[in-house]
Amino acid sequence: MTSKNQPISGNDLARFSGPNTFMRLPFSNELHKLDVAILGIPMDIGTSWRSGTRFGPKQVRSESAMIRPYNLQTGAAPFDSLQMADVGDLAINTFSLSDSLRIIQESYDAILNYDAVPVAIGGDHSITLPILRAMAKRHGPVALVHVDAHADVNDEMFGERETHGTVFRRAHDEGLIQSAKTYQIGLRGTGYSAEDFTEAANWGFQQFLAPELWGRDLSGLGAEVRRDIGDAPVYVTYDIDSLDPAYAPGTGTPEIGGLTTPQALQLIRALRGINVVGCDLVEVSPPYDTSGNTALTAANILYELLCILPGVTYR
Ligand code: MN
Ligand code: MN
């Protein structure tokens, strides 16, 4: 058995040096050799309030340098059995959202042709629509675990139908997702009307509002979602603003009263066993992240997602 790519150890090279890849994994563009392709999508032209997520991938990679390969809490050793690498950033067109979405979809078509599981560091949430288009082309409509303060189901914003606030209405309309196996977790905040969330509930989306989750251990919810999904291919999209701004202030559209960091870990860990075909972590805005905690938390959430990918060994 050939050994797999490993993050550079902090005992071999000081953690504050080395390549700015995710967890200091090797960089590679040889997709045919990879089980998992970690990539950055440095984009913020789909945002509606604060910008800055174009700097997300760079900062999340930087904070990921402290993460060690073995998950002491769950026993996951994600780099032992799966070949992973950082494939760099997508060359999006920062002057055109529509062109950027096209580039993302074409890049994902290529990654999925090689059967690599793509793990994206965003970027604002608009990146997830072209990703889901590619996913549906490859796998058919996917189940969706969507952790977010917002439902992102607007019909349009300023007449635009592709923004970070319209993603999951488009995904539903285009038949990219299994709407009855779509779970929106952490929703809260103010809206424009009483129907802001309920319309999507009528499409079949299962919504778990943050106030219902306050103070709860989310292991139970995660297990419930896992059983309900069964063996369907599932995409996990994690908006960092699902967390309370106390934990993740560095984001574009913060909402008070959110989830805690332990709840994020409980939820992801309880999903172990679902057939994840791809995932992303979006909406980290480093200019608003003065402590670096948001990017650090995002890096760890991505690591926890790597730990539940199909084929990961547990010690
Ligand atoms: Mn979102
Ligand atoms: Mn959000």
mmCIF file of C-alpha atoms and ligand atoms in Angstrom:
data_model
loop_
_atom_site.group_PDB
_atom_site.id
_atom_site.type_symbol
_atom_site.label_atom_id
_atom_site.label_comp_id
_atom_site.label_asym_id
_atom_site.label_seq_id
_atom_site.Cartn_x
_atom_site.Cartn_y
_atom_site.Cartn_z
ATOM 1 C CA MET A 1 0.000 0.000 0.000
ATOM 2 C CA THR A 2 1.423 3.353 -0.977
ATOM 3 C CA SER A 3 1.126 6.019 1.667
ATOM 4 C CA LYS A 4 -1.161 8.947 1.057
ATOM 5 C CA ASN A 5 -0.465 12.649 1.068
ATOM 6 C CA GLN A 6 -0.081 13.976 4.593
ATOM 7 C CA PRO A 7 -0.107 17.520 5.951
ATOM 8 C CA ILE A 8 3.405 18.696 6.798
ATOM 9 C CA SER A 9 3.981 17.975 10.482
ATOM 10 C CA GLY A 10 4.612 20.851 12.868
ATOM 11 C CA ASN A 11 7.543 18.763 14.137
ATOM 12 C CA ASP A 12 9.187 18.770 10.710
ATOM 13 C CA LEU A 13 8.589 22.368 9.691
ATOM 14 C CA ALA A 14 7.403 25.181 11.955
ATOM 15 C CA ARG A 15 3.690 25.784 11.555
ATOM 16 C CA PHE A 16 4.197 29.435 10.694
ATOM 17 C CA SER A 17 6.153 28.545 7.577
ATOM 18 C CA GLY A 18 5.651 26.379 4.550
ATOM 19 C CA PRO A 19 3.114 26.437 1.718
ATOM 20 C CA ASN A 20 -0.253 28.181 2.155
ATOM 21 C CA THR A 21 -2.218 25.088 1.178
ATOM 22 C CA PHE A 22 -5.063 23.684 3.272
ATOM 23 C CA MET A 23 -3.435 22.125 6.374
ATOM 24 C CA ARG A 24 -0.139 22.317 4.420
ATOM 25 C CA LEU A 25 -1.127 19.359 2.286
ATOM 26 C CA PRO A 26 0.736 19.009 -1.004
ATOM 27 C CA PHE A 27 -0.450 21.125 -3.900
ATOM 28 C CA SER A 28 -1.468 19.049 -6.901
ATOM 29 C CA ASN A 29 -3.302 19.494 -10.164
ATOM 30 C CA GLU A 30 -3.282 15.783 -10.983
ATOM 31 C CA LEU A 31 -6.987 15.250 -10.439
ATOM 32 C CA HIS A 32 -6.836 11.667 -11.672
ATOM 33 C CA LYS A 33 -4.720 10.740 -8.644
ATOM 34 C CA LEU A 34 -7.005 12.288 -6.039
ATOM 35 C CA ASP A 35 -9.906 11.012 -3.960
ATOM 36 C CA VAL A 36 -10.504 14.489 -2.559
ATOM 37 C CA ALA A 37 -9.740 17.837 -4.211
ATOM 38 C CA ILE A 38 -9.638 20.811 -1.852
ATOM 39 C CA LEU A 39 -9.982 24.104 -3.706
ATOM 40 C CA GLY A 40 -10.455 27.802 -3.092
ATOM 41 C CA ILE A 41 -13.092 29.943 -4.788
ATOM 42 C CA PRO A 42 -12.010 33.501 -3.947
ATOM 43 C CA MET A 43 -15.121 35.448 -4.765
ATOM 44 C CA ASP A 44 -17.349 38.087 -3.177
ATOM 45 C CA ILE A 45 -19.225 39.610 -6.095
ATOM 46 C CA GLY A 46 -22.414 37.717 -5.193
ATOM 47 C CA THR A 47 -22.779 39.382 -1.779
ATOM 48 C CA SER A 48 -25.454 41.882 -0.765
ATOM 49 C CA TRP A 49 -24.021 43.547 2.374
ATOM 50 C CA ARG A 50 -20.386 43.400 3.520
ATOM 51 C CA SER A 51 -17.900 42.024 0.997
ATOM 52 C CA GLY A 52 -14.481 40.496 1.637
ATOM 53 C CA THR A 53 -15.048 36.778 1.074
ATOM 54 C CA ARG A 54 -12.631 36.965 -1.867
ATOM 55 C CA PHE A 55 -9.958 36.755 0.843
ATOM 56 C CA GLY A 56 -11.628 33.725 2.483
ATOM 57 C CA PRO A 57 -9.628 30.886 0.902
ATOM 58 C CA LYS A 58 -6.266 32.492 1.644
ATOM 59 C CA GLN A 59 -7.130 33.178 5.287
ATOM 60 C CA VAL A 60 -8.811 29.822 5.952
ATOM 61 C CA ARG A 61 -5.759 28.056 4.534
ATOM 62 C CA SER A 62 -3.527 30.194 6.716
ATOM 63 C CA GLU A 63 -5.454 29.355 9.913
ATOM 64 C CA SER A 64 -5.630 25.668 8.921
ATOM 65 C CA ALA A 65 -1.866 25.361 9.422
ATOM 66 C CA MET A 66 -2.357 24.537 13.093
ATOM 67 C CA ILE A 67 -4.699 21.571 12.572
ATOM 68 C CA ARG A 68 -3.111 18.156 13.157
ATOM 69 C CA PRO A 69 -4.082 15.145 11.044
ATOM 70 C CA TYR A 70 -5.650 12.843 13.666
ATOM 71 C CA ASN A 71 -9.073 13.638 15.157
ATOM 72 C CA LEU A 72 -8.609 12.929 18.850
ATOM 73 C CA GLN A 73 -12.332 13.170 19.605
ATOM 74 C CA THR A 74 -13.783 10.970 16.854
ATOM 75 C CA GLY A 75 -10.820 8.728 15.971
ATOM 76 C CA ALA A 76 -10.917 9.784 12.314
ATOM 77 C CA ALA A 77 -7.642 9.600 10.403
ATOM 78 C CA PRO A 78 -8.799 11.218 7.151
ATOM 79 C CA PHE A 79 -5.408 11.272 5.427
ATOM 80 C CA ASP A 80 -4.638 7.585 6.008
ATOM 81 C CA SER A 81 -7.083 6.142 3.494
ATOM 82 C CA LEU A 82 -7.979 8.944 1.089
ATOM 83 C CA GLN A 83 -5.617 10.732 -1.266
ATOM 84 C CA MET A 84 -6.160 14.438 -0.740
ATOM 85 C CA ALA A 85 -4.467 17.548 -2.072
ATOM 86 C CA ASP A 86 -5.060 21.262 -2.368
ATOM 87 C CA VAL A 87 -5.646 21.971 -6.049
ATOM 88 C CA GLY A 88 -5.403 25.741 -5.620
ATOM 89 C CA ASP A 89 -7.912 28.443 -6.482
ATOM 90 C CA LEU A 90 -10.321 28.594 -9.388
ATOM 91 C CA ALA A 91 -9.491 31.387 -11.826
ATOM 92 C CA ILE A 92 -12.801 33.205 -11.508
ATOM 93 C CA ASN A 93 -13.564 36.443 -13.360
ATOM 94 C CA THR A 94 -13.786 39.027 -10.596
ATOM 95 C CA PHE A 95 -15.539 41.482 -12.928
ATOM 96 C CA SER A 96 -18.399 39.167 -13.865
ATOM 97 C CA LEU A 97 -20.564 37.069 -11.585
ATOM 98 C CA SER A 98 -22.243 35.178 -14.410
ATOM 99 C CA ASP A 99 -18.912 34.348 -16.032
ATOM 100 C CA SER A 100 -17.522 33.268 -12.652
ATOM 101 C CA LEU A 101 -20.456 30.907 -12.113
ATOM 102 C CA ARG A 102 -19.831 29.417 -15.556
ATOM 103 C CA ILE A 103 -16.146 28.912 -14.712
ATOM 104 C CA ILE A 104 -17.053 27.228 -11.424
ATOM 105 C CA GLN A 105 -19.452 24.820 -13.097
ATOM 106 C CA GLU A 106 -16.958 23.880 -15.830
ATOM 107 C CA SER A 107 -14.222 23.346 -13.233
ATOM 108 C CA TYR A 108 -16.527 21.125 -11.208
ATOM 109 C CA ASP A 109 -17.520 19.140 -14.285
ATOM 110 C CA ALA A 110 -13.821 18.348 -14.734
ATOM 111 C CA ILE A 111 -13.231 17.446 -11.090
ATOM 112 C CA LEU A 112 -16.276 15.182 -10.999
ATOM 113 C CA ASN A 113 -15.222 13.464 -14.221
ATOM 114 C CA TYR A 114 -12.190 12.234 -12.295
ATOM 115 C CA ASP A 115 -14.416 11.050 -9.429
ATOM 116 C CA ALA A 116 -12.646 13.303 -6.937
ATOM 117 C CA VAL A 117 -14.796 14.655 -4.092
ATOM 118 C CA PRO A 118 -14.558 18.458 -4.253
ATOM 119 C CA VAL A 119 -14.241 20.391 -0.994
ATOM 120 C CA ALA A 120 -14.524 24.137 -1.571
ATOM 121 C CA ILE A 121 -13.327 27.047 0.528
ATOM 122 C CA GLY A 122 -15.466 30.089 -0.377
ATOM 123 C CA GLY A 123 -16.184 32.636 -1.429
ATOM 124 C CA ASP A 124 -19.712 33.884 -0.954
ATOM 125 C CA HIS A 125 -22.656 31.500 -1.113
ATOM 126 C CA SER A 126 -23.388 32.154 -4.787
ATOM 127 C CA ILE A 127 -20.648 29.610 -5.619
ATOM 128 C CA THR A 128 -22.927 26.772 -4.512
ATOM 129 C CA LEU A 129 -25.403 27.103 -7.401
ATOM 130 C CA PRO A 130 -22.959 26.190 -10.201
ATOM 131 C CA ILE A 131 -21.521 23.517 -7.918
ATOM 132 C CA LEU A 132 -24.968 21.956 -7.527
ATOM 133 C CA ARG A 133 -25.506 22.151 -11.291
ATOM 134 C CA ALA A 134 -22.382 20.061 -11.798
ATOM 135 C CA MET A 135 -23.328 17.727 -8.944
ATOM 136 C CA ALA A 136 -26.778 17.053 -10.407
ATOM 137 C CA LYS A 137 -25.267 16.375 -13.815
ATOM 138 C CA ARG A 138 -22.944 13.779 -12.286
ATOM 139 C CA HIS A 139 -25.095 12.252 -9.532
ATOM 140 C CA GLY A 140 -28.674 13.292 -10.314
ATOM 141 C CA PRO A 141 -30.530 15.459 -7.793
ATOM 142 C CA VAL A 142 -28.630 15.371 -4.496
ATOM 143 C CA ALA A 143 -29.795 15.502 -0.901
ATOM 144 C CA LEU A 144 -28.675 18.752 0.694
ATOM 145 C CA VAL A 145 -27.532 19.611 4.192
ATOM 146 C CA HIS A 146 -27.556 23.412 4.316
ATOM 147 C CA VAL A 147 -26.360 25.010 7.550
ATOM 148 C CA ASP A 148 -27.005 28.749 7.478
ATOM 149 C CA ALA A 149 -28.647 31.667 9.278
ATOM 150 C CA HIS A 150 -30.439 32.344 5.993
ATOM 151 C CA ALA A 151 -32.579 30.168 3.744
ATOM 152 C CA ASP A 152 -31.129 31.831 0.605
ATOM 153 C CA VAL A 153 -34.395 31.283 -1.263
ATOM 154 C CA ASN A 154 -35.099 34.777 -2.613
ATOM 155 C CA ASP A 155 -36.411 34.829 -6.161
ATOM 156 C CA GLU A 156 -34.245 37.761 -7.186
ATOM 157 C CA MET A 157 -32.177 40.602 -5.787
ATOM 158 C CA PHE A 158 -32.058 43.827 -7.828
ATOM 159 C CA GLY A 159 -33.497 41.763 -10.652
ATOM 160 C CA GLU A 160 -30.602 39.301 -10.484
ATOM 161 C CA ARG A 161 -31.553 35.638 -10.191
ATOM 162 C CA GLU A 162 -28.071 34.365 -9.330
ATOM 163 C CA THR A 163 -26.784 35.858 -6.060
ATOM 164 C CA HIS A 164 -25.801 34.538 -2.639
ATOM 165 C CA GLY A 165 -29.413 34.963 -1.487
ATOM 166 C CA THR A 166 -31.170 33.057 -4.297
ATOM 167 C CA VAL A 167 -29.161 29.835 -4.510
ATOM 168 C CA PHE A 168 -31.566 27.286 -3.108
ATOM 169 C CA ARG A 169 -34.677 28.549 -4.904
ATOM 170 C CA ARG A 170 -32.763 28.156 -8.165
ATOM 171 C CA ALA A 171 -31.533 24.725 -7.083
ATOM 172 C CA HIS A 172 -35.124 23.696 -6.337
ATOM 173 C CA ASP A 173 -36.507 25.217 -9.562
ATOM 174 C CA GLU A 174 -33.815 23.566 -11.667
ATOM 175 C CA GLY A 175 -34.302 20.165 -10.016
ATOM 176 C CA LEU A 176 -30.701 20.021 -8.783
ATOM 177 C CA ILE A 177 -31.616 18.860 -5.277
ATOM 178 C CA GLN A 178 -33.997 16.415 -3.666
ATOM 179 C CA SER A 179 -36.219 19.001 -2.036
ATOM 180 C CA ALA A 180 -37.726 16.467 0.405
ATOM 181 C CA LYS A 181 -34.181 15.631 1.502
ATOM 182 C CA THR A 182 -33.042 19.225 1.918
ATOM 183 C CA TYR A 183 -32.300 20.230 5.502
ATOM 184 C CA GLN A 184 -31.833 23.890 6.375
ATOM 185 C CA ILE A 185 -30.341 24.203 9.844
ATOM 186 C CA GLY A 186 -29.811 27.368 11.898
ATOM 187 C CA LEU A 187 -32.269 29.730 10.193
ATOM 188 C CA ARG A 188 -33.139 32.914 12.059
ATOM 189 C CA GLY A 189 -33.222 36.678 11.977
ATOM 190 C CA THR A 190 -35.504 39.218 10.409
ATOM 191 C CA GLY A 191 -37.311 38.898 7.094
ATOM 192 C CA TYR A 192 -39.384 40.785 4.555
ATOM 193 C CA SER A 193 -42.572 38.818 5.099
ATOM 194 C CA ALA A 194 -43.998 35.898 7.073
ATOM 195 C CA GLU A 195 -43.556 33.706 3.978
ATOM 196 C CA ASP A 196 -39.764 34.154 3.740
ATOM 197 C CA PHE A 197 -39.114 30.623 5.000
ATOM 198 C CA THR A 198 -42.499 28.912 4.743
ATOM 199 C CA GLU A 199 -42.609 28.925 0.951
ATOM 200 C CA ALA A 200 -39.518 26.723 0.859
ATOM 201 C CA ALA A 201 -41.029 24.488 3.534
ATOM 202 C CA ASN A 202 -43.881 23.906 1.093
ATOM 203 C CA TRP A 203 -41.388 22.684 -1.518
ATOM 204 C CA GLY A 204 -40.413 20.000 1.004
ATOM 205 C CA PHE A 205 -37.381 21.665 2.592
ATOM 206 C CA GLN A 206 -37.017 20.563 6.224
ATOM 207 C CA GLN A 207 -36.171 23.638 8.251
ATOM 208 C CA PHE A 208 -34.678 23.741 11.732
ATOM 209 C CA LEU A 209 -34.773 27.254 13.131
ATOM 210 C CA ALA A 210 -31.991 28.359 15.445
ATOM 211 C CA PRO A 211 -34.278 29.218 18.389
ATOM 212 C CA GLU A 212 -35.523 25.596 18.390
ATOM 213 C CA LEU A 213 -31.877 24.499 18.644
ATOM 214 C CA TRP A 214 -30.670 26.881 21.329
ATOM 215 C CA GLY A 215 -29.089 24.981 24.193
ATOM 216 C CA ARG A 216 -29.537 21.614 22.510
ATOM 217 C CA ASP A 217 -26.971 18.944 21.717
ATOM 218 C CA LEU A 218 -27.188 18.659 17.916
ATOM 219 C CA SER A 219 -26.008 15.029 17.844
ATOM 220 C CA GLY A 220 -29.661 13.945 17.881
ATOM 221 C CA LEU A 221 -30.631 16.178 14.979
ATOM 222 C CA GLY A 222 -27.588 15.011 13.009
ATOM 223 C CA ALA A 223 -28.515 11.364 13.585
ATOM 224 C CA GLU A 224 -32.112 12.053 12.529
ATOM 225 C CA VAL A 225 -30.933 13.732 9.320
ATOM 226 C CA ARG A 226 -28.498 10.882 8.662
ATOM 227 C CA ARG A 227 -31.255 8.260 8.928
ATOM 228 C CA ASP A 228 -33.618 10.295 6.759
ATOM 229 C CA ILE A 229 -31.001 10.750 4.003
ATOM 230 C CA GLY A 230 -30.159 7.056 3.871
ATOM 231 C CA ASP A 231 -27.728 6.292 1.056
ATOM 232 C CA ALA A 232 -28.673 9.207 -1.222
ATOM 233 C CA PRO A 233 -25.753 11.239 -2.577
ATOM 234 C CA VAL A 234 -25.569 14.325 -0.389
ATOM 235 C CA TYR A 235 -23.975 17.723 -0.723
ATOM 236 C CA VAL A 236 -23.112 19.639 2.460
ATOM 237 C CA THR A 237 -22.995 23.430 2.268
ATOM 238 C CA TYR A 238 -21.858 25.219 5.389
ATOM 239 C CA ASP A 239 -22.410 28.962 5.687
ATOM 240 C CA ILE A 240 -20.213 30.246 8.523
ATOM 241 C CA ASP A 241 -22.941 32.751 9.475
ATOM 242 C CA SER A 242 -24.958 29.812 10.838
ATOM 243 C CA LEU A 243 -22.741 30.305 13.882
ATOM 244 C CA ASP A 244 -23.430 33.121 16.291
ATOM 245 C CA PRO A 245 -21.373 36.270 15.556
ATOM 246 C CA ALA A 246 -19.776 35.728 18.973
ATOM 247 C CA TYR A 247 -18.051 32.691 17.431
ATOM 248 C CA ALA A 248 -17.786 33.804 13.827
ATOM 249 C CA PRO A 249 -17.952 37.581 13.467
ATOM 250 C CA GLY A 250 -15.966 37.702 10.223
ATOM 251 C CA THR A 251 -18.797 37.270 7.773
ATOM 252 C CA GLY A 252 -20.873 39.370 5.402
ATOM 253 C CA THR A 253 -24.390 39.104 6.823
ATOM 254 C CA PRO A 254 -24.139 38.280 10.549
ATOM 255 C CA GLU A 255 -27.280 37.365 12.515
ATOM 256 C CA ILE A 256 -27.415 37.242 16.299
ATOM 257 C CA GLY A 257 -28.743 34.225 18.199
ATOM 258 C CA GLY A 258 -26.907 31.585 16.199
ATOM 259 C CA LEU A 259 -25.417 28.159 16.726
ATOM 260 C CA THR A 260 -22.357 27.541 18.879
ATOM 261 C CA THR A 261 -19.056 26.022 17.806
ATOM 262 C CA PRO A 262 -19.699 22.822 19.833
ATOM 263 C CA GLN A 263 -23.090 22.483 18.096
ATOM 264 C CA ALA A 264 -21.359 22.705 14.717
ATOM 265 C CA LEU A 265 -19.072 19.846 15.730
ATOM 266 C CA GLN A 266 -21.937 17.766 17.160
ATOM 267 C CA LEU A 267 -23.931 18.136 13.965
ATOM 268 C CA ILE A 268 -21.119 17.226 11.569
ATOM 269 C CA ARG A 269 -19.875 14.313 13.659
ATOM 270 C CA ALA A 270 -23.391 12.843 13.860
ATOM 271 C CA LEU A 271 -23.651 12.911 10.064
ATOM 272 C CA ARG A 272 -20.842 10.350 9.750
ATOM 273 C CA GLY A 273 -21.984 7.599 7.422
ATOM 274 C CA ILE A 274 -23.873 9.702 4.872
ATOM 275 C CA ASN A 275 -22.690 9.543 1.279
ATOM 276 C CA VAL A 276 -21.055 12.985 0.957
ATOM 277 C CA VAL A 277 -20.262 13.715 -2.699
ATOM 278 C CA GLY A 278 -18.991 17.238 -2.067
ATOM 279 C CA CYS A 279 -19.059 20.070 0.428
ATOM 280 C CA ASP A 280 -18.222 23.719 0.882
ATOM 281 C CA LEU A 281 -17.626 26.260 3.602
ATOM 282 C CA VAL A 282 -18.660 29.759 2.568
ATOM 283 C CA GLU A 283 -18.994 33.387 3.641
ATOM 284 C CA VAL A 284 -15.778 33.879 5.652
ATOM 285 C CA SER A 285 -14.841 37.556 5.280
ATOM 286 C CA PRO A 286 -11.348 38.156 6.698
ATOM 287 C CA PRO A 287 -11.562 41.980 6.745
ATOM 288 C CA TYR A 288 -14.276 41.608 9.437
ATOM 289 C CA ASP A 289 -12.398 38.837 11.243
ATOM 290 C CA THR A 290 -10.111 40.873 13.468
ATOM 291 C CA SER A 291 -9.197 37.971 15.793
ATOM 292 C CA GLY A 292 -8.845 35.369 13.049
ATOM 293 C CA ASN A 293 -11.312 33.154 14.933
ATOM 294 C CA THR A 294 -13.788 32.975 12.076
ATOM 295 C CA ALA A 295 -11.222 31.616 9.629
ATOM 296 C CA LEU A 296 -9.856 29.294 12.321
ATOM 297 C CA THR A 297 -13.345 27.945 13.003
ATOM 298 C CA ALA A 298 -14.013 27.588 9.281
ATOM 299 C CA ALA A 299 -10.779 25.633 8.803
ATOM 300 C CA ASN A 300 -11.755 23.270 11.612
ATOM 301 C CA ILE A 301 -15.271 22.793 10.225
ATOM 302 C CA LEU A 302 -13.731 21.860 6.881
ATOM 303 C CA TYR A 303 -11.439 19.419 8.677
ATOM 304 C CA GLU A 304 -14.429 17.853 10.458
ATOM 305 C CA LEU A 305 -16.141 17.510 7.079
ATOM 306 C CA LEU A 306 -13.057 15.732 5.697
ATOM 307 C CA CYS A 307 -13.355 13.368 8.674
ATOM 308 C CA ILE A 308 -16.834 12.166 7.636
ATOM 309 C CA LEU A 309 -16.141 11.613 3.943
ATOM 310 C CA PRO A 310 -16.926 8.101 2.704
ATOM 311 C CA GLY A 311 -13.881 5.856 2.980
ATOM 312 C CA VAL A 312 -12.240 7.597 5.936
ATOM 313 C CA THR A 313 -10.698 5.181 8.395
ATOM 314 C CA TYR A 314 -11.197 5.428 12.128
ATOM 315 C CA ARG A 315 -8.638 4.202 14.612
HETATM 316 MN MN MN B 1 -25.919 31.479 2.782
HETATM 317 MN MN MN B 2 -26.081 33.116 5.585
#
